[in-house]
PDB file of C-alpha atoms in Angstrom:
ATOM      1  CA  UNK A   1      10.304   0.220  -9.093  1.00 46.00           C
ATOM      2  CA  UNK A   2      13.787   0.824 -10.488  1.00 47.00           C
ATOM      3  CA  UNK A   3      14.464   3.223 -13.312  1.00 46.00           C
ATOM      4  CA  UNK A   4      17.719   3.479 -15.208  1.00 48.00           C
ATOM      5  CA  UNK A   5      17.574   7.274 -15.594  1.00 67.00           C
ATOM      6  CA  UNK A   6      15.744  10.008 -13.690  1.00 78.00           C
ATOM      7  CA  UNK A   7      12.774  11.625 -15.382  1.00 91.00           C
ATOM      8  CA  UNK A   8      13.494  14.782 -17.303  1.00 94.00           C
ATOM      9  CA  UNK A   9      11.514  17.866 -16.269  1.00 95.00           C
ATOM     10  CA  UNK A  10       9.401  17.455 -19.407  1.00 96.00           C
ATOM     11  CA  UNK A  11       8.694  13.774 -18.671  1.00 96.00           C
ATOM     12  CA  UNK A  12       7.874  14.596 -15.049  1.00 96.00           C
ATOM     13  CA  UNK A  13       5.426  17.359 -15.968  1.00 97.00           C
ATOM     14  CA  UNK A  14       3.813  15.216 -18.651  1.00 97.00           C
ATOM     15  CA  UNK A  15       3.345  12.319 -16.218  1.00 97.00           C
ATOM     16  CA  UNK A  16       1.938  14.648 -13.541  1.00 97.00           C
ATOM     17  CA  UNK A  17      -0.572  15.919 -16.083  1.00 97.00           C
ATOM     18  CA  UNK A  18      -1.453  12.435 -17.361  1.00 97.00           C
ATOM     19  CA  UNK A  19      -2.008  10.937 -13.906  1.00 98.00           C
ATOM     20  CA  UNK A  20      -4.894  13.347 -13.286  1.00 95.00           C
ATOM     21  CA  UNK A  21      -7.070  12.315 -16.212  1.00 88.00           C
ATOM     22  CA  UNK A  22      -9.870   9.780 -16.411  1.00 90.00           C
ATOM     23  CA  UNK A  23      -8.114   7.584 -19.025  1.00 94.00           C
ATOM     24  CA  UNK A  24      -6.650   4.537 -17.258  1.00 94.00           C
ATOM     25  CA  UNK A  25      -4.462   3.717 -20.290  1.00 96.00           C
ATOM     26  CA  UNK A  26      -2.666   7.033 -19.718  1.00 97.00           C
ATOM     27  CA  UNK A  27      -2.776   6.998 -15.909  1.00 97.00           C
ATOM     28  CA  UNK A  28      -1.020   3.622 -15.524  1.00 97.00           C
ATOM     29  CA  UNK A  29       2.215   4.523 -17.365  1.00 97.00           C
ATOM     30  CA  UNK A  30       2.241   7.938 -15.673  1.00 98.00           C
ATOM     31  CA  UNK A  31       1.904   6.308 -12.241  1.00 98.00           C
ATOM     32  CA  UNK A  32       4.703   3.865 -13.026  1.00 97.00           C
ATOM     33  CA  UNK A  33       6.995   6.670 -14.175  1.00 97.00           C
ATOM     34  CA  UNK A  34       6.226   8.834 -11.144  1.00 97.00           C
ATOM     35  CA  UNK A  35       6.654   5.916  -8.754  1.00 97.00           C
ATOM     36  CA  UNK A  36      10.395   6.086  -9.394  1.00 94.00           C
ATOM     37  CA  UNK A  37      10.626   9.863  -8.961  1.00 95.00           C
ATOM     38  CA  UNK A  38      10.559  10.661  -5.253  1.00 95.00           C
ATOM     39  CA  UNK A  39      10.940  14.353  -6.013  1.00 95.00           C
ATOM     40  CA  UNK A  40       7.239  14.362  -6.943  1.00 96.00           C
ATOM     41  CA  UNK A  41       5.874  13.342  -3.525  1.00 96.00           C
ATOM     42  CA  UNK A  42       4.647  16.824  -2.604  1.00 96.00           C
ATOM     43  CA  UNK A  43       3.098  17.412  -6.027  1.00 97.00           C
ATOM     44  CA  UNK A  44       1.345  14.042  -5.936  1.00 98.00           C
ATOM     45  CA  UNK A  45      -0.072  14.843  -2.501  1.00 97.00           C
ATOM     46  CA  UNK A  46      -1.441  18.123  -3.896  1.00 97.00           C
ATOM     47  CA  UNK A  47      -3.017  16.260  -6.822  1.00 97.00           C
ATOM     48  CA  UNK A  48      -4.557  13.693  -4.510  1.00 97.00           C
ATOM     49  CA  UNK A  49      -6.277  16.502  -2.602  1.00 96.00           C
ATOM     50  CA  UNK A  50      -8.208  17.501  -5.734  1.00 96.00           C
ATOM     51  CA  UNK A  51      -8.466  14.233  -7.666  1.00 96.00           C
ATOM     52  CA  UNK A  52     -11.926  12.690  -7.599  1.00 94.00           C
ATOM     53  CA  UNK A  53     -11.704  10.068 -10.367  1.00 95.00           C
ATOM     54  CA  UNK A  54     -11.065   6.579  -8.935  1.00 97.00           C
ATOM     55  CA  UNK A  55      -8.361   5.649 -11.444  1.00 97.00           C
ATOM     56  CA  UNK A  56      -6.535   8.946 -10.885  1.00 98.00           C
ATOM     57  CA  UNK A  57      -6.654   8.508  -7.090  1.00 98.00           C
ATOM     58  CA  UNK A  58      -5.460   4.921  -7.464  1.00 97.00           C
ATOM     59  CA  UNK A  59      -2.606   5.959  -9.775  1.00 98.00           C
ATOM     60  CA  UNK A  60      -1.482   8.746  -7.468  1.00 98.00           C
ATOM     61  CA  UNK A  61      -1.502   6.414  -4.460  1.00 98.00           C
ATOM     62  CA  UNK A  62       0.387   3.787  -6.469  1.00 98.00           C
ATOM     63  CA  UNK A  63       3.172   6.273  -7.184  1.00 98.00           C
ATOM     64  CA  UNK A  64       3.194   7.496  -3.579  1.00 98.00           C
ATOM     65  CA  UNK A  65       3.350   3.904  -2.317  1.00 97.00           C
ATOM     66  CA  UNK A  66       6.656   3.330  -4.066  1.00 96.00           C
ATOM     67  CA  UNK A  67       8.045   6.536  -2.570  1.00 96.00           C
ATOM     68  CA  UNK A  68       7.614   4.914   0.874  1.00 95.00           C
ATOM     69  CA  UNK A  69       7.653   8.373   2.438  1.00 96.00           C
ATOM     70  CA  UNK A  70       6.573   8.339   6.078  1.00 96.00           C
ATOM     71  CA  UNK A  71       4.904  11.727   5.541  1.00 95.00           C
ATOM     72  CA  UNK A  72       2.167   9.758   3.751  1.00 97.00           C
ATOM     73  CA  UNK A  73       1.587   7.287   6.612  1.00 98.00           C
ATOM     74  CA  UNK A  74      -1.422   9.008   8.206  1.00 97.00           C
ATOM     75  CA  UNK A  75      -2.928   9.705   4.785  1.00 98.00           C
ATOM     76  CA  UNK A  76      -2.673   6.031   3.798  1.00 98.00           C
ATOM     77  CA  UNK A  77      -4.324   4.978   7.078  1.00 98.00           C
ATOM     78  CA  UNK A  78      -7.155   7.524   6.613  1.00 98.00           C
ATOM     79  CA  UNK A  79      -7.827   6.412   3.040  1.00 98.00           C
ATOM     80  CA  UNK A  80      -7.762   2.727   3.992  1.00 98.00           C
ATOM     81  CA  UNK A  81     -10.306   3.355   6.751  1.00 98.00           C
ATOM     82  CA  UNK A  82     -12.611   5.543   4.630  1.00 98.00           C
ATOM     83  CA  UNK A  83     -15.550   3.479   3.308  1.00 96.00           C
ATOM     84  CA  UNK A  84     -16.373   6.276   0.834  1.00 96.00           C
ATOM     85  CA  UNK A  85     -13.165   5.510  -1.061  1.00 98.00           C
ATOM     86  CA  UNK A  86     -13.300   2.959  -3.860  1.00 98.00           C
ATOM     87  CA  UNK A  87     -11.968  -0.521  -2.988  1.00 97.00           C
ATOM     88  CA  UNK A  88      -9.015  -0.239  -5.391  1.00 96.00           C
ATOM     89  CA  UNK A  89      -8.020   3.053  -3.728  1.00 98.00           C
ATOM     90  CA  UNK A  90      -8.329   1.605  -0.203  1.00 98.00           C
ATOM     91  CA  UNK A  91      -6.404  -1.481  -1.292  1.00 97.00           C
ATOM     92  CA  UNK A  92      -3.638   0.697  -2.700  1.00 98.00           C
ATOM     93  CA  UNK A  93      -3.482   2.626   0.572  1.00 98.00           C
ATOM     94  CA  UNK A  94      -3.024  -0.662   2.440  1.00 98.00           C
ATOM     95  CA  UNK A  95      -0.275  -1.667   0.041  1.00 97.00           C
ATOM     96  CA  UNK A  96       1.391   1.711   0.519  1.00 97.00           C
ATOM     97  CA  UNK A  97       1.608   1.055   4.247  1.00 98.00           C
ATOM     98  CA  UNK A  98       3.337  -2.267   3.586  1.00 96.00           C
ATOM     99  CA  UNK A  99       6.342  -0.444   2.102  1.00 96.00           C
ATOM    100  CA  UNK A 100       6.777   1.676   5.232  1.00 96.00           C
ATOM    101  CA  UNK A 101       6.157  -0.712   8.130  1.00 93.00           C
ATOM    102  CA  UNK A 102       9.851  -1.582   8.383  1.00 90.00           C
ATOM    103  CA  UNK A 103      10.492   2.066   9.354  1.00 94.00           C
ATOM    104  CA  UNK A 104       7.844   2.217  12.088  1.00 94.00           C
ATOM    105  CA  UNK A 105       8.216   0.751  15.552  1.00 94.00           C
ATOM    106  CA  UNK A 106       5.448  -1.765  16.205  1.00 93.00           C
ATOM    107  CA  UNK A 107       4.896  -0.376  19.712  1.00 93.00           C
ATOM    108  CA  UNK A 108       4.283   3.145  18.353  1.00 96.00           C
ATOM    109  CA  UNK A 109       0.921   4.890  18.153  1.00 97.00           C
ATOM    110  CA  UNK A 110       1.329   5.117  14.357  1.00 96.00           C
ATOM    111  CA  UNK A 111       1.673   1.358  14.025  1.00 97.00           C
ATOM    112  CA  UNK A 112      -1.200   0.745  16.433  1.00 97.00           C
ATOM    113  CA  UNK A 113      -3.595   2.949  14.445  1.00 98.00           C
ATOM    114  CA  UNK A 114      -2.505   1.393  11.146  1.00 98.00           C
ATOM    115  CA  UNK A 115      -2.900  -2.163  12.446  1.00 98.00           C
ATOM    116  CA  UNK A 116      -6.382  -1.289  13.754  1.00 98.00           C
ATOM    117  CA  UNK A 117      -7.365  -0.011  10.292  1.00 98.00           C
ATOM    118  CA  UNK A 118      -5.879  -3.101   8.648  1.00 98.00           C
ATOM    119  CA  UNK A 119      -7.730  -5.426  11.018  1.00 98.00           C
ATOM    120  CA  UNK A 120     -10.990  -3.617  10.216  1.00 98.00           C
ATOM    121  CA  UNK A 121     -10.168  -3.971   6.508  1.00 98.00           C
ATOM    122  CA  UNK A 122     -10.124  -7.758   6.936  1.00 98.00           C
ATOM    123  CA  UNK A 123     -13.922  -7.521   7.275  1.00 98.00           C
ATOM    124  CA  UNK A 124     -14.355  -5.366   4.178  1.00 98.00           C
ATOM    125  CA  UNK A 125     -16.807  -6.655   1.555  1.00 97.00           C
ATOM    126  CA  UNK A 126     -14.156  -6.103  -1.139  1.00 97.00           C
ATOM    127  CA  UNK A 127     -11.748  -9.020  -1.644  1.00 98.00           C
ATOM    128  CA  UNK A 128      -9.177  -6.542  -2.983  1.00 97.00           C
ATOM    129  CA  UNK A 129      -9.189  -4.579   0.272  1.00 98.00           C
ATOM    130  CA  UNK A 130      -8.981  -7.785   2.347  1.00 98.00           C
ATOM    131  CA  UNK A 131      -6.163  -9.125   0.145  1.00 98.00           C
ATOM    132  CA  UNK A 132      -4.103  -5.947   0.465  1.00 98.00           C
ATOM    133  CA  UNK A 133      -4.747  -5.739   4.211  1.00 98.00           C
ATOM    134  CA  UNK A 134      -3.566  -9.342   4.664  1.00 98.00           C
ATOM    135  CA  UNK A 135      -0.468  -8.581   2.599  1.00 97.00           C
ATOM    136  CA  UNK A 136       0.359  -5.551   4.709  1.00 98.00           C
ATOM    137  CA  UNK A 137      -0.223  -7.346   7.999  1.00 98.00           C
ATOM    138  CA  UNK A 138       2.325  -9.893   6.800  1.00 97.00           C
ATOM    139  CA  UNK A 139       4.745  -7.088   5.924  1.00 95.00           C
ATOM    140  CA  UNK A 140       4.697  -5.961   9.552  1.00 95.00           C
ATOM    141  CA  UNK A 141       6.553  -9.112  10.542  1.00 93.00           C
ATOM    142  CA  UNK A 142       4.647  -8.841  13.829  1.00 94.00           C
ATOM    143  CA  UNK A 143       4.227 -12.255  15.480  1.00 95.00           C
ATOM    144  CA  UNK A 144       1.028 -11.371  17.448  1.00 96.00           C
ATOM    145  CA  UNK A 145      -0.819 -11.028  14.106  1.00 97.00           C
ATOM    146  CA  UNK A 146      -0.409 -14.731  13.308  1.00 98.00           C
ATOM    147  CA  UNK A 147      -3.796 -15.833  14.787  1.00 98.00           C
ATOM    148  CA  UNK A 148      -5.814 -13.318  12.772  1.00 98.00           C
ATOM    149  CA  UNK A 149      -3.919 -14.223   9.590  1.00 98.00           C
ATOM    150  CA  UNK A 150      -4.585 -17.905  10.255  1.00 98.00           C
ATOM    151  CA  UNK A 151      -8.299 -17.076  10.373  1.00 98.00           C
ATOM    152  CA  UNK A 152      -7.986 -15.452   6.951  1.00 98.00           C
ATOM    153  CA  UNK A 153      -6.720 -18.715   5.422  1.00 98.00           C
ATOM    154  CA  UNK A 154     -10.356 -19.752   5.067  1.00 98.00           C
ATOM    155  CA  UNK A 155     -11.154 -16.793   2.780  1.00 98.00           C
ATOM    156  CA  UNK A 156     -10.821 -18.389  -0.622  1.00 97.00           C
ATOM    157  CA  UNK A 157     -12.281 -15.405  -2.483  1.00 98.00           C
ATOM    158  CA  UNK A 158     -10.257 -14.493  -5.569  1.00 97.00           C
ATOM    159  CA  UNK A 159      -8.951 -10.929  -5.578  1.00 95.00           C
ATOM    160  CA  UNK A 160      -9.273  -9.584  -9.138  1.00 90.00           C
ATOM    161  CA  UNK A 161      -6.041  -8.006 -10.299  1.00 88.00           C
ATOM    162  CA  UNK A 162      -3.978  -9.866  -7.704  1.00 92.00           C
ATOM    163  CA  UNK A 163      -2.399 -13.309  -7.566  1.00 92.00           C
ATOM    164  CA  UNK A 164      -4.723 -15.902  -6.052  1.00 95.00           C
ATOM    165  CA  UNK A 165      -7.211 -15.696  -3.237  1.00 98.00           C
ATOM    166  CA  UNK A 166      -7.287 -13.761   0.022  1.00 98.00           C
ATOM    167  CA  UNK A 167      -6.500 -16.998   1.864  1.00 98.00           C
ATOM    168  CA  UNK A 168      -3.500 -17.748  -0.356  1.00 98.00           C
ATOM    169  CA  UNK A 169      -2.167 -14.269   0.390  1.00 98.00           C
ATOM    170  CA  UNK A 170      -2.739 -14.947   4.096  1.00 98.00           C
ATOM    171  CA  UNK A 171      -0.571 -18.051   3.744  1.00 98.00           C
ATOM    172  CA  UNK A 172       2.214 -15.961   2.157  1.00 98.00           C
ATOM    173  CA  UNK A 173       1.813 -13.329   4.889  1.00 98.00           C
ATOM    174  CA  UNK A 174       2.224 -15.998   7.572  1.00 98.00           C
ATOM    175  CA  UNK A 175       5.422 -17.161   5.848  1.00 97.00           C
ATOM    176  CA  UNK A 176       6.766 -13.575   5.853  1.00 95.00           C
ATOM    177  CA  UNK A 177       6.049 -13.176   9.550  1.00 96.00           C
ATOM    178  CA  UNK A 178       7.743 -16.485  10.324  1.00 95.00           C
ATOM    179  CA  UNK A 179      10.818 -15.528   8.282  1.00 93.00           C
ATOM    180  CA  UNK A 180      10.966 -12.108   9.962  1.00 89.00           C
ATOM    181  CA  UNK A 181      10.720 -13.769  13.375  1.00 87.00           C
ATOM    182  CA  UNK A 182      13.481 -16.248  12.537  1.00 89.00           C
ATOM    183  CA  UNK A 183      15.683 -13.419  11.256  1.00 88.00           C
ATOM    184  CA  UNK A 184      15.179 -11.456  14.498  1.00 84.00           C
ATOM    185  CA  UNK A 185      16.138 -14.565  16.479  1.00 86.00           C
ATOM    186  CA  UNK A 186      19.222 -15.011  14.313  1.00 88.00           C
ATOM    187  CA  UNK A 187      20.128 -11.354  14.780  1.00 88.00           C
ATOM    188  CA  UNK A 188      19.619 -11.669  18.550  1.00 79.00           C
ATOM    189  CA  UNK A 189      16.821  -9.089  18.658  1.00 67.00           C
TER     190      UNK A 189
END
């Protein structure tokens, strides 16, 4: 999310206050503002530790997702894998991982644990969680994930708040993996 000017200290503090409340109409603009201010990563992590309201947790994770800070990797994996978290929060955690996969080696333990959590999320009862997991698996660009994504093509469940069905997102994810593979071939990797 691009912003033309950095947040002023007053805007930053106001958004950090607003993101904690139960009012979604206030949380959403606060999350969008904070998503462009990477200086707030530590403060957002502190807020997430105490936030219990679903919309506040979702908003905080949304902002953190755009920061794409690898310090949040393990947190995103834990939240994704935690069935006590609301589906929109787990889905946001999956999306957050998608912005960082390009910085993680696929043969690393971090990637392995994240992929395991994402594969488990494909069986989640929530279409939102499945949709976001499919999206993130596509963002890995990892060719061995093609068979599992092909299986997800059959999931024609709409994902409220997202574009299309889980299966349609699986189709897009397969395209991303194919493009990433072709680019690696072109680059000689």
